[in-house]
Amino acid sequence: MTPIKNTILLALCWAQGTASWTLLPPGLKTSQHERNTQWRRFSASERGSSELTEEVTAQQEADDLLNSPVAAQFQIVTCSATSCAKKRQALGQDEYSTFSAFYARAAETGVTVEETSCLGACRQAPCVAIQHEDYEGTVSLEGMTPVEFGDRVFQNIVDENDAERVWSSVVNAVQVMAELEEEEDDDEDEQSDR
């Protein structure tokens, strides 16, 4: 397992479809869109143009969805309590590594990221939970293990694979909620047309 690295000067960079951390020179700022575009340009020569067009369209739809009001209803909360902090320290990570991993992913989306006090799964630290404005407390998402689903907390988030699993669950939840809203809007439109 590769621990989540200190991300004060690190930025998420996409290389052939897998997330990796890349140190950027001080002062250099690139947006997620610019990094995705650079990756698409790089991979265009390796794939056919129709595949690239489909990929660009799908990526643009995903980017639009993550910047929608639906995404703004979600909040990722990372535990900063003693147990989680000690576990990160024992793994050689800085105190903000979990927070930074999600902040980097959510930086240009409507999803917010905040630190919180204990999430109640101290033995399985570090922990991350998801909140939705329509629900009280934290919510369970598809992609959680059965224990996590019951506790409504992602547990043992110690490396990039774990962080990506959480992020993928959030993206999936945004997509599901957007589809439900769209269906509700369509139903309302049909009823008003009658």
C-alpha positions as MATLAB code, in Angstrom:
seq = 'MTPIKNTILLALCWAQGTASWTLLPPGLKTSQHERNTQWRRFSASERGSSELTEEVTAQQEADDLLNSPVAAQFQIVTCSATSCAKKRQALGQDEYSTFSAFYARAAETGVTVEETSCLGACRQAPCVAIQHEDYEGTVSLEGMTPVEFGDRVFQNIVDENDAERVWSSVVNAVQVMAELEEEEDDDEDEQSDR';
ca = [
       0.000    0.000    0.000;
       1.209    3.455   -0.857;
       0.359    5.920    1.912;
      -1.373    9.158    1.060;
       1.473   11.623    0.694;
       1.806   15.129    2.059;
      -0.302   17.087   -0.388;
       0.357   20.691    0.505;
       2.172   21.181   -2.832;
       0.826   18.104   -4.531;
      -1.876   17.966   -7.159;
      -3.909   15.113   -8.547;
      -2.714   14.206  -12.009;
      -4.299   11.644  -14.322;
      -1.943    9.372  -16.182;
      -3.479    6.752  -18.415;
      -6.668    6.622  -16.366;
      -5.170    5.977  -12.934;
      -4.778    8.548  -10.204;
      -1.265    9.358   -9.060;
       0.237   12.203   -7.079;
       2.663   14.520   -8.821;
       4.717   17.281   -7.211;
       4.113   20.572   -8.984;
       6.637   23.410   -8.952;
       5.638   26.254   -6.605;
       3.339   28.727   -8.306;
       2.183   26.297  -11.014;
      -1.552   25.793  -10.813;
      -3.516   23.557  -13.122;
      -7.188   22.800  -12.954;
      -8.684   19.309  -12.986;
     -10.122   20.132  -16.409;
      -6.659   21.088  -17.729;
      -5.146   17.847  -16.375;
      -7.960   15.776  -17.891;
      -7.552   17.599  -21.205;
      -3.794   16.988  -21.178;
      -4.360   13.293  -20.514;
      -6.928   13.114  -23.324;
      -4.483   14.795  -25.744;
      -1.729   12.386  -24.712;
      -3.932    9.348  -25.169;
      -5.526   10.540  -28.446;
      -2.623    9.246  -30.494;
      -2.946    5.814  -28.870;
      -6.684    5.407  -29.514;
      -9.095    6.011  -32.350;
     -10.781    9.410  -32.588;
     -14.292    7.958  -32.045;
     -13.182    6.441  -28.730;
     -11.661    9.775  -27.759;
     -14.842   11.663  -28.665;
     -16.929    9.286  -26.536;
     -14.467    9.612  -23.667;
     -14.381   13.420  -23.850;
     -18.190   13.557  -23.930;
     -18.473   11.181  -20.960;
     -15.819   13.131  -19.034;
     -17.569   16.444  -19.766;
     -20.880   15.007  -18.543;
     -19.185   13.774  -15.363;
     -17.516   17.181  -14.830;
     -20.867   18.955  -15.347;
     -22.584   16.595  -12.926;
     -19.952   17.149  -10.235;
     -20.440   20.905  -10.579;
     -24.219   20.646  -10.357;
     -26.455   21.644   -7.433;
     -26.860   17.914   -6.731;
     -23.137   17.583   -5.976;
     -23.298   20.620   -3.699;
     -25.642   18.636   -1.438;
     -22.787   16.265   -0.527;
     -20.049   16.860    2.009;
     -17.049   14.651    2.740;
     -15.993   14.827    6.384;
     -12.609   13.551    7.500;
     -11.934   12.665   11.118;
      -9.300   14.744   12.876;
      -9.748   13.153   16.318;
      -6.869   11.674   18.299;
      -7.193    8.047   17.111;
      -7.238    8.991   13.438;
      -4.387   11.484   13.909;
      -2.253    8.886   15.724;
      -2.905    6.273   13.035;
      -1.857    8.709   10.282;
       1.262    9.569   12.271;
       2.089    5.862   12.745;
       1.779    5.417    8.969;
       4.189    8.311    8.372;
       1.512   10.628    7.045;
       0.993   14.226    8.032;
      -2.085   15.298    9.970;
      -3.829   16.665    6.872;
      -3.156   13.788    4.461;
      -6.676   12.324    4.502;
      -8.287   15.746    4.246;
      -5.903   16.751    1.436;
      -6.608   13.617   -0.588;
     -10.296   14.490   -0.758;
      -9.798   18.227   -1.037;
      -7.682   17.658   -4.155;
     -10.400   15.509   -5.713;
     -13.248   17.861   -4.818;
     -11.433   21.153   -5.452;
     -13.264   21.964   -8.682;
     -16.572   20.298   -7.905;
     -19.615   21.219   -5.871;
     -18.711   18.610   -3.232;
     -17.315   20.157   -0.061;
     -14.697   18.674    2.258;
     -14.360   19.447    5.959;
     -12.638   18.076    9.018;
     -14.762   16.898   11.922;
     -14.417   15.437   15.380;
     -14.656   11.701   16.059;
     -16.805    9.646   13.692;
     -17.082    6.757   16.169;
     -14.955    4.083   14.489;
     -11.699    4.797   16.320;
     -10.359    1.234   16.118;
     -10.611    1.421   12.326;
      -8.909    4.808   11.914;
      -8.484    6.939    9.849;
     -12.167    7.405    9.030;
     -14.134    9.395    6.473;
     -17.890    9.928    6.309;
     -20.312   11.436    3.828;
     -23.101   13.830    4.709;
     -26.033   14.869    2.548;
     -28.065   17.986    3.259;
     -31.366   16.080    3.070;
     -30.368   13.551    5.752;
     -29.457   13.793    9.424;
     -25.893   12.711   10.205;
     -23.775   10.616    7.884;
     -25.084    8.401    5.087;
     -24.204    4.936    3.803;
     -23.167    4.662    0.169;
     -22.756    1.921   -2.372;
     -19.090    0.920   -2.306;
     -18.862    0.600    1.468;
     -18.059   -2.735    3.085;
     -20.922   -4.274    5.099;
     -19.371   -3.055    8.375;
     -18.838    0.445    6.971;
     -22.395    0.475    5.623;
     -23.759   -0.323    9.083;
     -21.548    2.287   10.760;
     -22.092    4.817    7.921;
     -18.336    5.537    7.982;
     -15.546    4.592    5.560;
     -12.810    2.969    7.654;
      -9.041    2.462    7.332;
      -8.602    5.119    4.650;
      -4.818    4.903    4.503;
      -3.766    4.958    0.855;
      -4.744    6.236   -2.579;
      -6.798    3.135   -3.397;
      -8.899    3.714   -0.283;
      -9.327    7.406   -1.083;
     -10.322    6.576   -4.661;
     -12.880    4.034   -3.401;
     -14.496    6.717   -1.251;
     -14.417    9.283   -4.069;
     -15.930    6.804   -6.532;
     -18.739    6.125   -4.054;
     -19.441    9.849   -3.787;
     -19.431   10.285   -7.585;
     -21.812    7.333   -7.917;
     -24.122    8.802   -5.258;
     -24.169   12.158   -7.088;
     -25.065   10.364  -10.331;
     -27.870    8.379   -8.675;
     -29.313   11.468   -6.980;
     -29.130   13.452  -10.246;
     -30.971   10.673  -12.100;
     -33.664   10.579   -9.401;
     -34.104   14.341   -9.586;
     -34.325   14.168  -13.369;
     -36.999   11.445  -13.155;
     -38.966   13.526  -10.633;
     -38.753   16.569  -12.917;
     -39.933   14.486  -15.882;
     -42.876   13.159  -13.834;
     -43.816   16.695  -12.785;
     -43.627   17.866  -16.415;
     -45.867   15.005  -17.545;
     -48.417   15.821  -14.833;
     -48.452   19.525  -15.702;
     -48.946   18.693  -19.414;
     -52.138   16.791  -18.599;
];
